XYZ file of C-alpha atoms in Angstrom:
448
model
C -18.446 22.384 8.335
C -19.524 24.953 11.025
C -17.643 24.767 14.170
C -20.218 24.494 17.289
C -18.140 26.244 19.785
C -18.915 29.538 19.073
C -16.725 32.107 17.382
C -12.988 31.612 16.619
C -11.867 34.317 19.027
C -8.907 32.240 20.271
C -6.846 28.791 19.575
C -8.693 27.220 22.598
C -11.731 27.051 20.434
C -9.553 25.575 17.404
C -8.251 22.678 19.822
C -11.849 22.109 21.285
C -13.362 22.004 18.226
C -10.696 19.406 16.557
C -11.789 17.117 19.813
C -15.122 17.199 18.146
C -13.991 16.025 14.737
C -11.983 13.257 16.422
C -15.051 11.832 17.635
C -15.790 11.029 14.145
C -19.371 10.872 12.250
C -22.126 8.543 13.312
C -22.000 7.226 9.766
C -18.733 6.339 8.342
C -17.457 8.606 5.700
C -16.820 7.064 2.033
C -12.985 6.505 1.504
C -12.430 9.028 -1.187
C -10.153 12.088 -1.861
C -13.356 14.075 -3.372
C -13.700 15.891 0.044
C -9.540 16.628 0.273
C -9.492 17.695 -3.242
C -12.507 20.240 -2.542
C -11.107 21.616 0.385
C -7.247 22.275 -1.138
C -8.854 23.495 -4.193
C -10.879 26.143 -1.662
C -7.433 26.809 -0.087
C -5.470 27.644 -3.521
C -4.068 24.385 -3.654
C -1.267 24.888 -1.240
C 0.260 21.306 -1.842
C 1.428 22.335 -5.337
C 3.723 25.313 -4.330
C 6.183 22.735 -2.789
C 7.863 19.506 -4.504
C 7.572 16.694 -2.670
C 8.294 13.003 -1.514
C 5.753 10.869 -0.576
C 6.622 7.898 1.597
C 4.160 4.970 2.793
C 4.578 1.391 4.028
C 3.456 -0.770 7.277
C 6.533 0.105 9.177
C 9.544 2.318 9.367
C 7.595 5.397 7.391
C 8.657 7.799 10.071
C 12.333 6.807 10.397
C 12.570 7.218 6.636
C 10.864 10.273 6.641
C 13.466 11.563 9.265
C 16.537 10.026 7.613
C 15.511 11.293 4.124
C 14.767 15.191 5.594
C 18.140 15.046 7.492
C 19.931 13.750 4.012
C 18.168 16.443 1.823
C 18.825 19.033 4.663
C 22.762 18.006 4.763
C 22.857 18.525 0.741
C 21.496 22.394 1.495
C 18.060 22.263 1.063
C 15.246 23.976 3.255
C 13.183 20.735 3.987
C 9.836 20.490 5.859
C 8.224 17.503 6.775
C 4.491 16.172 7.520
C 4.391 12.998 9.825
C 1.735 11.324 12.020
C 1.001 10.489 14.528
C 2.800 12.782 17.016
C 3.905 11.890 20.657
C 2.821 15.082 22.544
C 1.270 17.865 20.556
C -0.112 18.369 17.027
C 2.769 20.730 15.885
C 5.311 17.942 15.922
C 3.342 16.620 12.932
C 5.003 19.653 10.638
C 8.447 20.353 10.970
C 10.837 23.097 9.046
C 14.405 22.617 9.192
C 13.765 19.891 11.681
C 11.866 22.115 14.136
C 7.790 21.999 15.021
C 5.792 24.652 13.793
C 4.639 27.123 16.029
C 1.391 26.445 18.099
C 0.033 30.033 17.021
C 0.961 29.438 13.467
C -0.637 25.834 13.593
C -3.989 27.563 15.204
C -4.311 30.081 12.486
C -3.617 27.616 9.569
C -6.310 25.420 10.993
C -8.487 28.224 11.284
C -8.152 29.306 7.547
C -8.544 25.671 6.238
C -12.036 25.443 8.180
C -13.232 29.237 7.013
C -12.383 27.824 3.202
C -14.120 24.561 3.952
C -16.835 24.048 1.603
C -20.339 24.188 2.843
C -22.096 21.138 3.999
C -18.993 19.107 3.657
C -18.227 16.835 6.478
C -14.545 16.628 6.529
C -12.431 14.517 9.213
C -10.150 15.373 11.610
C -7.281 14.224 9.582
C -8.194 15.843 6.577
C -8.312 19.416 8.244
C -5.095 18.825 9.717
C -3.544 17.564 6.273
C -4.804 20.799 4.879
C -3.450 22.707 7.337
C -0.150 21.132 7.143
C 0.287 21.963 3.495
C -0.911 25.706 4.215
C 1.985 25.985 6.699
C 4.420 24.109 4.300
C 3.721 26.008 1.301
C 4.008 29.179 3.526
C 7.445 28.299 4.685
C 9.306 28.743 1.538
C 10.740 25.336 1.622
C 12.696 23.532 -1.146
C 11.114 20.129 -0.659
C 8.449 18.282 1.582
C 8.824 14.895 2.544
C 5.232 13.826 3.731
C 4.421 10.497 5.426
C 1.345 8.798 4.428
C -1.339 8.095 7.358
C -2.786 5.234 6.375
C -2.428 3.036 3.376
C -2.113 5.513 0.392
C -4.393 5.464 -2.261
C -7.190 7.705 -0.691
C -5.292 9.060 2.035
C -5.565 12.545 2.544
C -2.038 13.155 2.024
C -2.544 11.850 -1.608
C -3.400 15.193 -3.355
C 0.220 16.117 -3.893
C 2.171 14.892 -6.826
C 5.165 13.800 -5.464
C 8.035 13.006 -8.026
C 9.674 10.321 -5.640
C 7.159 7.795 -3.922
C 8.510 5.713 -1.012
C 7.220 2.103 -0.101
C 9.064 0.652 3.177
C 7.605 -2.484 3.091
C 4.277 -4.473 3.021
C 2.605 -6.337 5.935
C -0.887 -7.067 6.660
C -2.575 -3.744 8.106
C -5.974 -2.023 7.834
C -7.153 -5.303 6.512
C -10.949 -3.674 7.202
C -10.515 -0.759 4.581
C -8.029 -2.622 2.121
C -8.667 -6.418 2.072
C -7.312 -9.314 3.670
C -4.136 -10.110 1.682
C -0.561 -8.470 1.330
C -1.543 -8.020 -2.532
C -4.828 -5.832 -1.430
C -2.547 -3.753 0.987
C 0.059 -3.237 -1.516
C -2.462 -2.108 -4.257
C -3.795 0.484 -1.673
C -0.113 1.838 -0.822
C 0.712 2.019 -4.609
C -1.861 4.622 -5.124
C 0.549 7.198 -4.102
C 2.640 6.510 -7.146
C 2.385 8.942 -9.968
C 2.735 8.194 -13.473
C 6.393 8.862 -14.728
C 7.706 9.084 -11.051
C 10.137 7.507 -9.359
C 9.527 4.599 -6.800
C 12.075 3.630 -4.189
C 10.558 0.156 -3.331
C 11.755 -1.370 -0.114
C 9.714 -3.901 -0.158
C 11.579 -7.252 -2.055
C 8.420 -9.667 -2.653
C 8.332 -10.890 -6.177
C 4.688 -11.838 -6.404
C 3.853 -8.343 -5.950
C 5.949 -6.783 -8.726
C 2.926 -6.456 -10.993
C 1.221 -3.927 -8.728
C 3.976 -1.730 -8.776
C 4.768 -1.965 -12.413
C 0.889 -0.947 -12.967
C 1.328 2.096 -11.897
C 3.426 3.279 -14.863
C 6.244 4.683 -12.931
C 9.264 6.390 -14.790
C 11.896 4.092 -12.876
C 11.521 1.870 -10.058
C 14.678 1.684 -7.646
C 14.284 -1.609 -5.785
C 15.732 -3.126 -2.409
C 18.513 -5.551 -3.098
C 18.669 -5.115 -6.833
C 19.302 -1.521 -7.108
C 19.963 -0.458 -3.590
C 20.383 -1.660 0.243
C 22.212 -2.261 3.317
C 24.747 -5.167 3.876
C 27.471 -6.201 6.409
C 25.832 -4.775 9.140
C 28.294 -5.248 12.024
C 27.850 -3.647 15.856
C 31.013 -2.738 17.593
C 31.813 -0.676 20.752
C 31.443 2.571 18.662
C 28.106 1.730 17.224
C 26.246 -0.159 14.281
C 28.125 0.132 11.007
C 26.879 -1.032 7.660
C 27.604 -0.879 4.144
C 24.958 1.128 1.806
C 24.626 1.189 -1.807
C 22.142 2.995 -4.533
C 22.343 3.669 -8.123
C 24.549 6.892 -7.453
C 27.066 5.763 -4.977
C 28.637 2.822 -2.603
C 29.394 3.380 0.641
C 31.334 1.322 3.365
C 31.194 1.588 7.049
C 28.263 3.893 7.566
C 27.868 4.507 11.022
C 23.788 3.837 11.870
C 22.642 5.856 15.366
C 19.557 4.447 15.784
C 19.364 0.687 17.284
C 17.613 -2.064 15.480
C 18.560 -4.093 12.302
C 15.408 -2.639 10.580
C 16.944 0.818 10.943
C 19.931 0.073 8.420
C 16.979 -0.881 5.823
C 15.202 2.077 6.569
C 18.284 4.427 6.223
C 19.330 2.772 2.692
C 15.688 3.467 1.680
C 16.017 6.828 2.700
C 19.138 7.384 0.924
C 17.832 5.938 -2.048
C 14.699 8.594 -1.843
C 16.946 11.237 -1.136
C 19.642 10.806 -4.230
C 16.599 9.781 -6.222
C 14.942 13.448 -5.960
C 18.349 14.771 -6.190
C 19.530 13.095 -9.000
C 23.001 12.603 -7.792
C 24.758 11.279 -4.549
C 24.175 13.034 -1.237
C 28.058 13.910 0.018
C 29.948 11.420 2.216
C 29.728 14.172 4.951
C 25.744 14.696 4.803
C 25.413 10.839 4.730
C 27.565 10.399 8.022
C 25.834 13.152 9.969
C 22.278 12.380 8.667
C 22.297 8.569 9.490
C 24.271 8.606 12.563
C 22.714 11.549 14.390
C 18.909 11.097 13.239
C 16.691 9.726 15.980
C 12.657 9.667 16.010
C 10.773 10.064 19.352
C 9.093 6.729 20.370
C 11.509 4.471 18.101
C 13.513 2.638 20.470
C 13.906 5.693 22.530
C 15.847 5.233 25.588
C 14.508 7.652 28.004
C 16.245 6.366 31.456
C 19.128 4.636 33.173
C 19.384 2.659 36.238
C 17.128 0.821 34.961
C 17.367 1.264 31.649
C 13.971 2.467 30.088
C 13.143 2.082 26.106
C 9.824 3.400 24.623
C 8.893 1.881 21.464
C 5.468 2.332 19.660
C 5.421 -0.993 18.543
C 1.553 -1.026 17.341
C 1.410 -4.067 15.130
C 2.852 -7.458 14.690
C 5.430 -6.619 12.199
C 7.103 -3.407 14.249
C 6.763 -5.504 17.538
C 8.869 -8.337 15.971
C 11.514 -5.964 14.905
C 11.488 -4.604 18.566
C 11.885 -8.105 19.989
C 15.124 -8.330 17.986
C 16.305 -5.687 18.979
C 15.695 -6.317 22.748
C 17.698 -9.524 21.907
C 20.746 -7.293 20.963
C 20.426 -4.203 22.970
C 19.117 -5.358 26.349
C 21.294 -8.923 26.445
C 23.444 -8.369 29.632
C 20.319 -6.463 31.848
C 18.466 -8.283 34.090
C 15.857 -8.622 35.004
C 13.881 -7.243 31.669
C 10.348 -6.098 32.266
C 7.674 -5.701 29.468
C 5.327 -3.185 30.017
C 2.747 -3.256 27.100
C -0.646 -1.418 26.522
C -2.730 -1.651 23.407
C -5.931 -0.297 21.703
C -9.003 -2.398 20.339
C -11.227 -4.744 21.822
C -10.198 -7.862 19.947
C -7.397 -10.354 21.515
C -3.525 -8.789 21.145
C -2.605 -12.411 20.769
C -0.684 -11.416 17.471
C 1.132 -8.498 18.651
C 2.170 -10.386 21.975
C 3.605 -13.258 20.309
C 5.618 -11.267 18.196
C 6.980 -9.391 20.801
C 8.399 -12.634 22.279
C 7.681 -11.926 25.940
C 9.700 -14.999 26.850
C 12.806 -13.099 26.437
C 11.479 -10.803 29.764
C 11.297 -11.746 33.292
C 8.172 -9.964 33.946
C 5.079 -8.740 32.025
C 3.229 -5.621 33.054
C 0.130 -5.430 31.047
C -1.647 -1.853 31.220
C -3.907 0.330 29.378
C -2.794 3.433 27.117
C -5.060 6.797 27.931
C -7.241 6.215 25.264
C -11.077 5.696 24.828
C -10.805 2.610 23.287
C -8.034 1.061 25.401
C -7.872 -2.726 25.458
C -8.393 -4.046 29.316
C -5.407 -4.915 30.679
C -6.605 -8.026 32.098
C -7.410 -9.084 28.600
C -4.035 -8.337 27.578
C -2.780 -10.404 30.657
C -5.127 -13.551 29.864
C -3.724 -13.686 26.299
C -0.496 -14.133 27.623
C -1.305 -16.644 30.099
C -4.384 -18.734 28.496
C -3.873 -18.383 24.622
C -7.414 -18.499 22.766
C -8.920 -21.852 22.118
C -8.520 -23.117 18.712
C -5.314 -21.467 17.645
C -4.427 -17.710 17.290
C -0.755 -16.175 16.761
C -0.030 -16.499 20.487
C -0.976 -20.203 20.782
C 0.598 -21.037 17.399
C 4.061 -19.584 18.775
C 4.093 -22.262 21.451
C 2.312 -22.798 24.972
C 1.028 -20.070 27.206
C 4.417 -18.056 29.006
C 6.212 -20.465 31.653
C 4.825 -19.903 35.168
C 8.510 -18.223 35.915
C 7.800 -15.318 34.046
C 5.435 -13.008 36.046
C 2.476 -11.468 34.525
C 0.206 -8.836 35.940
C -2.535 -6.304 35.182
C -1.959 -2.821 36.124
C -4.783 -0.760 34.413
C -3.393 2.658 35.521
C -0.305 3.475 33.106
C 1.257 5.514 35.757
C 1.025 2.931 38.430
C 2.421 0.346 35.444
C 5.508 2.472 35.008
C 6.092 2.439 38.859
C 5.706 -1.068 39.146
C 7.779 -2.099 36.239
C 10.561 0.039 37.832
C 10.131 -1.609 41.085
C 10.667 -4.902 39.117
C 13.667 -3.926 37.099
C 15.734 -2.392 39.627
C 18.711 -0.446 39.102
C 20.363 -3.210 36.952
C 17.292 -4.400 34.734
C 15.845 -2.958 31.942
C 12.168 -1.893 31.017
C 10.501 -1.600 27.535
C 7.065 0.391 27.114
C 5.665 -0.827 23.946
C 2.432 -1.113 22.126
C -0.038 2.088 21.621
C 1.537 5.207 20.664
C -0.656 6.849 23.347
C 1.005 4.911 26.022
C 4.215 5.671 24.539
C 3.703 9.341 24.290
C 2.034 9.089 28.187
C 5.399 7.585 29.286
C 7.454 9.999 27.215
C 5.660 13.028 28.590
C 5.849 11.609 32.256
C 9.383 10.358 32.005
C 11.335 13.357 29.638
C 8.735 16.034 30.054
């Protein structure tokens, strides 16, 4: 594809070109890896320079990648990661030794990708960025890359790597318009990252999907609950602890620094993946530091006090349910509690709202993320107060919110944050959730 912004004289042109790509084509592109394979072939197949671990799943991918990278780094390896999406800047997606790549390096890599792209091929934004990421990782002399799938797996642009370890964190309904309406459809798409003879670390316990995974002919399947897991989780004054086990070792009382019961499952999955790659147990000191210290921006991210302000990009119902459980644990003693929620899309957000358990809050402030397809704040508020006639996830969970819980529509997200702070006061708590666009904007405003 030829850029329409003129000569590639500087990186400003590159960012403008990416903005053009992000708009997308008038006619949807075919769901295929043909374009991506042609692109990396033209670049000399940079994805074959480094070994890799490939991570998919509905939720927990980012945390699992971060934990696995920290565990491998603690084992003496130089580790690169490719994740999505990002909070603030594109460079956050590609990290080496835990640090984002330099913006100039990213710009140069993208320019080289565009120059190498076969004529007449309409590449997507994500294909271009993924190819640039593989160029950067190949040139960084890493020992291993931990790569997060963008969406689903089988025809995701990342799926041109031949990972020796594939990870599936869990399966819930998502991207049904592309994959199909059932969990089996989703699982089948995600199973597409598993290479013949590779190790599959499987965090999804549903036995009815077992044949989906076995059909991929993995060399070994390491299953949660059977081969690895986290148990005996307990919260103490010094943090959250759990006992972790894998085929390579058992460990008692491992401290998990990130909040939420689901983070214990993510940590266990990452540990199993790291040890599957290494073929041995990670040292106790590396496990302790990696799992206690690793955080992922925008995932139960405490960014303020008096009031306590938490950011969490729970953009689907399964993620929202996990966050709701963490609210009950981490914010139990704080009142009033204020929920700030903004979502994308034009369909009713009733399912996500029900999963957030808004009855746990004293006030709900509905807003709009800084995105072209933001769901109107008034629609979000209406879904809380007036569940859709004929059912829907919110109405199925119970009646509309009690009148004692205030619901406001504040379309401008900066005004919504300010309003939430006023409602919470110094003794309360604010949870900002929903679209990552909203969480990223709030993070930029509150943290910088």
